[in-house]
Coordinates of C-alpha atoms in Angstrom, one line a residue:
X452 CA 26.5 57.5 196.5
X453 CA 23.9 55.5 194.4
X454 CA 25.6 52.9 193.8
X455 CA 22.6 50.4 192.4
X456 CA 23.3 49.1 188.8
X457 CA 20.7 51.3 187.0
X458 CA 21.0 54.5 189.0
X459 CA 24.8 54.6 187.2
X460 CA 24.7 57.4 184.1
X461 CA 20.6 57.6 184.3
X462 CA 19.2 61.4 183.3
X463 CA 18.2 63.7 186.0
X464 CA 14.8 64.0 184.3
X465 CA 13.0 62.1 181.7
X466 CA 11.8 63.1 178.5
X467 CA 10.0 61.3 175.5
X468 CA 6.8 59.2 175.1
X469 CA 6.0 55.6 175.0
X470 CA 3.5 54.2 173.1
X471 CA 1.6 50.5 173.5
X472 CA -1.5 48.5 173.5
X473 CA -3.2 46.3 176.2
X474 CA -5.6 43.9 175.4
X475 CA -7.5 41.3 177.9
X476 CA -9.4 38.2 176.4
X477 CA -11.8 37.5 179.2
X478 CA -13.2 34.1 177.9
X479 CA -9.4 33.1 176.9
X480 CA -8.0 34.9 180.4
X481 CA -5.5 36.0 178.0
X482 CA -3.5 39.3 178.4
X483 CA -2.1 41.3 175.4
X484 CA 0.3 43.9 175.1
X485 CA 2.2 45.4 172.5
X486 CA 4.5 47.4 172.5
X487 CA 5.0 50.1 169.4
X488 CA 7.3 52.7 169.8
X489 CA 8.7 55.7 171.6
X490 CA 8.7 59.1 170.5
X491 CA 11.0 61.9 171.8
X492 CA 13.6 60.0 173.4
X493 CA 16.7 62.2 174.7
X494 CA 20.0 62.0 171.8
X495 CA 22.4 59.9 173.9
X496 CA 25.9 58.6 172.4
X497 CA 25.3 55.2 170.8
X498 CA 21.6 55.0 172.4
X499 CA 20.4 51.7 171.4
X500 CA 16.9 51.5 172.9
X501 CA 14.7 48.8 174.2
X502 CA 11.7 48.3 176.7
X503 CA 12.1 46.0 179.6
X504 CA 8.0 45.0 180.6
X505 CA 7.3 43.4 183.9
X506 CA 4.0 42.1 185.2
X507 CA 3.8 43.0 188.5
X508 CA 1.6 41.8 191.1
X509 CA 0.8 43.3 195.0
X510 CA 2.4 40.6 197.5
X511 CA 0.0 39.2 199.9
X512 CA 2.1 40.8 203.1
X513 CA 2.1 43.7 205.9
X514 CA 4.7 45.0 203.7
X515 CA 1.8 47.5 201.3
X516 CA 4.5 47.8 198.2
X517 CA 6.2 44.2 197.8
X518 CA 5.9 43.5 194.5
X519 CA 5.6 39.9 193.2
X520 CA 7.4 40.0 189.1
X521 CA 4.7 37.5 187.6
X522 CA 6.3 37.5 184.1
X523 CA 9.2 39.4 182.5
X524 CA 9.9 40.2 178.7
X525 CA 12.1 42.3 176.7
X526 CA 11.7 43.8 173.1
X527 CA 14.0 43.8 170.1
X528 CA 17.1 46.8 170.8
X529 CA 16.8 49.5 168.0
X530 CA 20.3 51.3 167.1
X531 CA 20.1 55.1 167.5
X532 CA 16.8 56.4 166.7
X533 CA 15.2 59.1 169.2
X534 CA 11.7 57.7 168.0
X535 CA 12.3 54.1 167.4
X536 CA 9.6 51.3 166.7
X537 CA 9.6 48.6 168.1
X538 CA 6.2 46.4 167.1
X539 CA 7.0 43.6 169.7
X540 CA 3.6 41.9 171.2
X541 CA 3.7 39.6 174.4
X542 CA 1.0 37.6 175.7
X543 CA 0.3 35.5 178.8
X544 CA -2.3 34.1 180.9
X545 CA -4.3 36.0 183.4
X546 CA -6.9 35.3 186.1
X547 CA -9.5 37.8 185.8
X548 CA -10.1 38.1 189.8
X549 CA -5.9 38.6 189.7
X550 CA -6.1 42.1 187.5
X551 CA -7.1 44.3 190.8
X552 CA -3.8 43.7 192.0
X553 CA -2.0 43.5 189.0
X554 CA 0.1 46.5 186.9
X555 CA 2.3 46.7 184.0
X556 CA 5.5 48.4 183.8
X557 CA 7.6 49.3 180.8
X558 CA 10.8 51.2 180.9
X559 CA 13.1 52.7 178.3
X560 CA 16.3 51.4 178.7
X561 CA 19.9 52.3 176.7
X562 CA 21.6 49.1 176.0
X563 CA 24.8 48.8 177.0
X564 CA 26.8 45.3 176.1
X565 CA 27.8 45.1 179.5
X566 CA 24.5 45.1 180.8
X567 CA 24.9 47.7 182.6
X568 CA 21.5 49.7 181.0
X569 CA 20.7 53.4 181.4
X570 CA 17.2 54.1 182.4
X571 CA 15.5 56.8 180.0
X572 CA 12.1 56.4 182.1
X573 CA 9.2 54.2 182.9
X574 CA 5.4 53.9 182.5
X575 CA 2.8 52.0 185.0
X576 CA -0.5 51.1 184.0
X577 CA -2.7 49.1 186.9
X578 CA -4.6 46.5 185.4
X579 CA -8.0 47.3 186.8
X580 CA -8.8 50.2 184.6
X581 CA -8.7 47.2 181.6
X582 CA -12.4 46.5 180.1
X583 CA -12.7 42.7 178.6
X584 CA -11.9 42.5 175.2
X585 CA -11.5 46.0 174.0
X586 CA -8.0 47.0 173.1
X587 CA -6.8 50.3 175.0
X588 CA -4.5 52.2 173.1
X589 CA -2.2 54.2 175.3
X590 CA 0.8 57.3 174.8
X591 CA 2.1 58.0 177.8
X592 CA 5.3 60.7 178.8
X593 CA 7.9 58.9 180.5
X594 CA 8.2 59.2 184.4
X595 CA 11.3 58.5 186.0
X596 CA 12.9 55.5 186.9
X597 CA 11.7 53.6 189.9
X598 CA 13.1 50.8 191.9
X599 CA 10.3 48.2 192.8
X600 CA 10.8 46.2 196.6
X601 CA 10.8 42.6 195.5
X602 CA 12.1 40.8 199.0
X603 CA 14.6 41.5 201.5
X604 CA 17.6 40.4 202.8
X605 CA 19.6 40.2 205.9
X606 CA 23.1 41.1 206.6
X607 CA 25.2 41.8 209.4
X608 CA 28.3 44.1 209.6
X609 CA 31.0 43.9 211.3
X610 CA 34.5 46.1 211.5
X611 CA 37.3 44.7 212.6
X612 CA 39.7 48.4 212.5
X613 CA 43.2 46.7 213.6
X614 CA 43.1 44.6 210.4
X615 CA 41.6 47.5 208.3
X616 CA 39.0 45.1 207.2
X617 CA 34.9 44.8 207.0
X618 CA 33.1 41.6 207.7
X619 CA 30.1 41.2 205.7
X620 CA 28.2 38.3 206.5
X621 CA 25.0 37.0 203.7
X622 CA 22.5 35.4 205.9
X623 CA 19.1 35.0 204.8
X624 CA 17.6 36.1 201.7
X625 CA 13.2 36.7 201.0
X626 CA 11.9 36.4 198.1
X627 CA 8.3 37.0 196.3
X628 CA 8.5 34.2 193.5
X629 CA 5.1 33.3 193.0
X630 CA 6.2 29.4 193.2
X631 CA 9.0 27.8 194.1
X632 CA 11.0 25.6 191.9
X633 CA 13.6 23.1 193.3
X634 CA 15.3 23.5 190.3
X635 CA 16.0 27.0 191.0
X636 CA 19.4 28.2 192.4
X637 CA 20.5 31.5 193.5
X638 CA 23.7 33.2 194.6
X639 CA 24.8 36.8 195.7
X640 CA 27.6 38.9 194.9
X641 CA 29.4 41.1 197.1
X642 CA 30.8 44.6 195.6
X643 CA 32.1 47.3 197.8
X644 CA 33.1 51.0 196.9
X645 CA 35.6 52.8 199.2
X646 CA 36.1 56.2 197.7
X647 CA 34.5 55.7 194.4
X648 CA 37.1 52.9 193.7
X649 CA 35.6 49.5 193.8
X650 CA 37.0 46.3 195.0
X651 CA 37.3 43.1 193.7
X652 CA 33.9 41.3 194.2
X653 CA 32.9 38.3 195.8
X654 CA 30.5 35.7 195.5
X655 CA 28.5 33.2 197.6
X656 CA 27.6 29.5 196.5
X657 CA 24.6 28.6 195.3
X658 CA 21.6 27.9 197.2
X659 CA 18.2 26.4 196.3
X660 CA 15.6 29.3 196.1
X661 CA 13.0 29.3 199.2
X662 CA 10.8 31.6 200.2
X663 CA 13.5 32.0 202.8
X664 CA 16.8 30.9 201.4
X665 CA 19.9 30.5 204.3
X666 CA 23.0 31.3 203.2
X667 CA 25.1 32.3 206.6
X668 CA 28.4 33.3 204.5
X669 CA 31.1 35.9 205.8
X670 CA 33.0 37.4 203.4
X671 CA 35.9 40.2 204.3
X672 CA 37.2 43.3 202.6
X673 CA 40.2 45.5 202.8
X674 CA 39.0 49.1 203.6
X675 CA 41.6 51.7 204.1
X676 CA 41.5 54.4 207.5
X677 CA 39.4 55.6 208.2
X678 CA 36.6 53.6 207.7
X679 CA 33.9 56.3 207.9
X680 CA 35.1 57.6 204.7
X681 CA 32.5 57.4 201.9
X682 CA 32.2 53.6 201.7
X683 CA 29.2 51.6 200.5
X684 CA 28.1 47.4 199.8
X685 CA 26.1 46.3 197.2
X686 CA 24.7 43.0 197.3
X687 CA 23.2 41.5 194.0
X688 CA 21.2 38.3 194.1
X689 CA 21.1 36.4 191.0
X690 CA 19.2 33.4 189.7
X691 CA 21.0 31.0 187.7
X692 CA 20.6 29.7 184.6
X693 CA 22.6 27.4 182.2
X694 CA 24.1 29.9 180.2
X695 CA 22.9 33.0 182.1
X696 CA 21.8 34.5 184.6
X697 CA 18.9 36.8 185.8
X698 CA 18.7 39.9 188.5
X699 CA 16.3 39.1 191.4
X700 CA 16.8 41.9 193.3
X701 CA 19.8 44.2 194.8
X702 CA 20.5 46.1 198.2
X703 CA 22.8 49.3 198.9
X704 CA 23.9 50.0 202.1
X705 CA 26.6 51.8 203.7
X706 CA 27.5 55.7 204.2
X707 CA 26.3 57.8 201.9
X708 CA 22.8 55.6 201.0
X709 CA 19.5 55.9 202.2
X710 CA 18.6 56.6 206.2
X711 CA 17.5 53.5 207.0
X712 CA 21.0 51.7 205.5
X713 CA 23.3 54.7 206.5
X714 CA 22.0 53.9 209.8
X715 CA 23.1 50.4 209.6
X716 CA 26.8 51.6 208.6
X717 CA 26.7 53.9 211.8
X718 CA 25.4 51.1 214.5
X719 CA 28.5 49.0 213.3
X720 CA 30.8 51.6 213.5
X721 CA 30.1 52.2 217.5
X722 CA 30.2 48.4 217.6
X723 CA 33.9 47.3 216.9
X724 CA 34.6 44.1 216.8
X725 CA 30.7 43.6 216.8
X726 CA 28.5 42.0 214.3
X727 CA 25.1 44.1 213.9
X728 CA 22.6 42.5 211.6
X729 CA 19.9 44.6 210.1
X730 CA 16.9 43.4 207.0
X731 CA 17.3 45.2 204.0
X732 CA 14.9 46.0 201.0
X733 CA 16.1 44.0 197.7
X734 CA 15.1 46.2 195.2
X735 CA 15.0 45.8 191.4

């Protein structure tokens, strides 16, 4: 079903180039990169581009590909151009012995005003290949989208067929934030697709952000018979912010997703009237 925000109206393949600078100041522990411009970039209707960049760094964990997102930026959007420029530089701080472990990843994006971005393709770089203070200039062909595992979190399922309804309960959420902040709240929201038509959503309260955050909130939804039809839950979690708010990570499960969570949807439909709990990858 694919029902994860960026999978929605993304190309089957990608096509185009990317173009960017990396720069690391070994006395200043300073990384550089800039970001110049694209070239080649499929002719979509009203395709506004931009590049999302996010340092990424490899989670100390027996989980090989959790991902910590060290810093996150976002260039200027340029209206309709297949080979826009973009000139946009960003710069943060950098421990040399943290590079190893370290990668960059930019990816095209085609801004939509409701957020709801179209991924044109991506391009990784790992950080050890960098040489102190000599610039690398780089023009790479776009690879398709990927998701990156940034923590997990656990649900349980439950269906309760006399009332036509699905229990969904939110209990704990991982996350990979470097450091925690006490300051920093996060909540989840529910959506769930019966059929290709999608509910009305719901949403949890607001929790401080752990390294394990408890939230152990049910929430129900109205699913028509039978319930093995092509149904699927996506749970967002968001970090808030005064007047915004920022993806941490998201999780699809349900029929018609991957093994592991089509496997979840099964074990609860053998288990009426039974919760069955199950860790899922959040995934941004």
């Amino acid at each position: 079903m694919g029902i994860l925000a960026n999978d929605l109206g993304a190309p089957d393949r990608s096509q185009g180039k990317l173009r960017f600078s990396l720069l690391y100041n070994k006395k200043q522990l300073e990384l550089i990169l800039t970001v110049t411009g694209a070239l080649g970039l499929p002719r979509l209707e009203y395709s506004n581009t931009f590049v999302q960049v996010r340092l990424l760094s490899q989670a100390t964990s027996s989980s090989s590909d959790l991902q910590h997102i060290v810093h996150e930026w976002q260039t200027q959007v340029v209206k309709t151009d297949s080979s826009p420029t973009f000139g946009d530089q960003f710069a943060c701080t950098l421990q040399e012995a943290d590079l190893t472990k370290s990668s960059i990843k930019l990816e095209v994006k085609c801004f939509d005003k409701y957020s709801r971005h179209i991924p044109l393709g991506e391009v990784r770089v790992a950080l050890n290949t960098l040489k102190a203070f000599e610039s690398m200039e780089f023009c790479r062909e776009l690879q398709k989208a990927t998701k990156d595992t940034v923590g997990e979190v656990l649900v349980s399922l439950k269906c309760l067929p006399i009332s036509q309804r699905i229990e969904i309960g939110l209990l704990k959420v991982k996350t990979t934030f470097l450091c925690n902040n006490a300051e920093k709240r996060i909540y989840a929201r529910i959506d769930v697709f019966c059929n290709l038509h999608k509910q009305k959503h719901q949403k949890s309260k607001p929790k401080t952000l752990a390294s394990m955050t408890v939230f152990n909130e049910t929430f129900f939804f109205h699913l028509p018979e039978p319930v093995v039809w092509d149904c699927a839950v996506l749970i967002s979690i968001y970090e808030m912010h005064p007047k915004s708010r920022q993806l941490v990570g998201q999780a699809a499960l349900g029929k018609g997703e991957s093994d592991n969570t089509s496997d979840h949807w099964e074990r609860m439909m053998r288990s009426i009237q039974q919760p069955v709990a199950k860790w899922h990858p959040l995934v941004i």
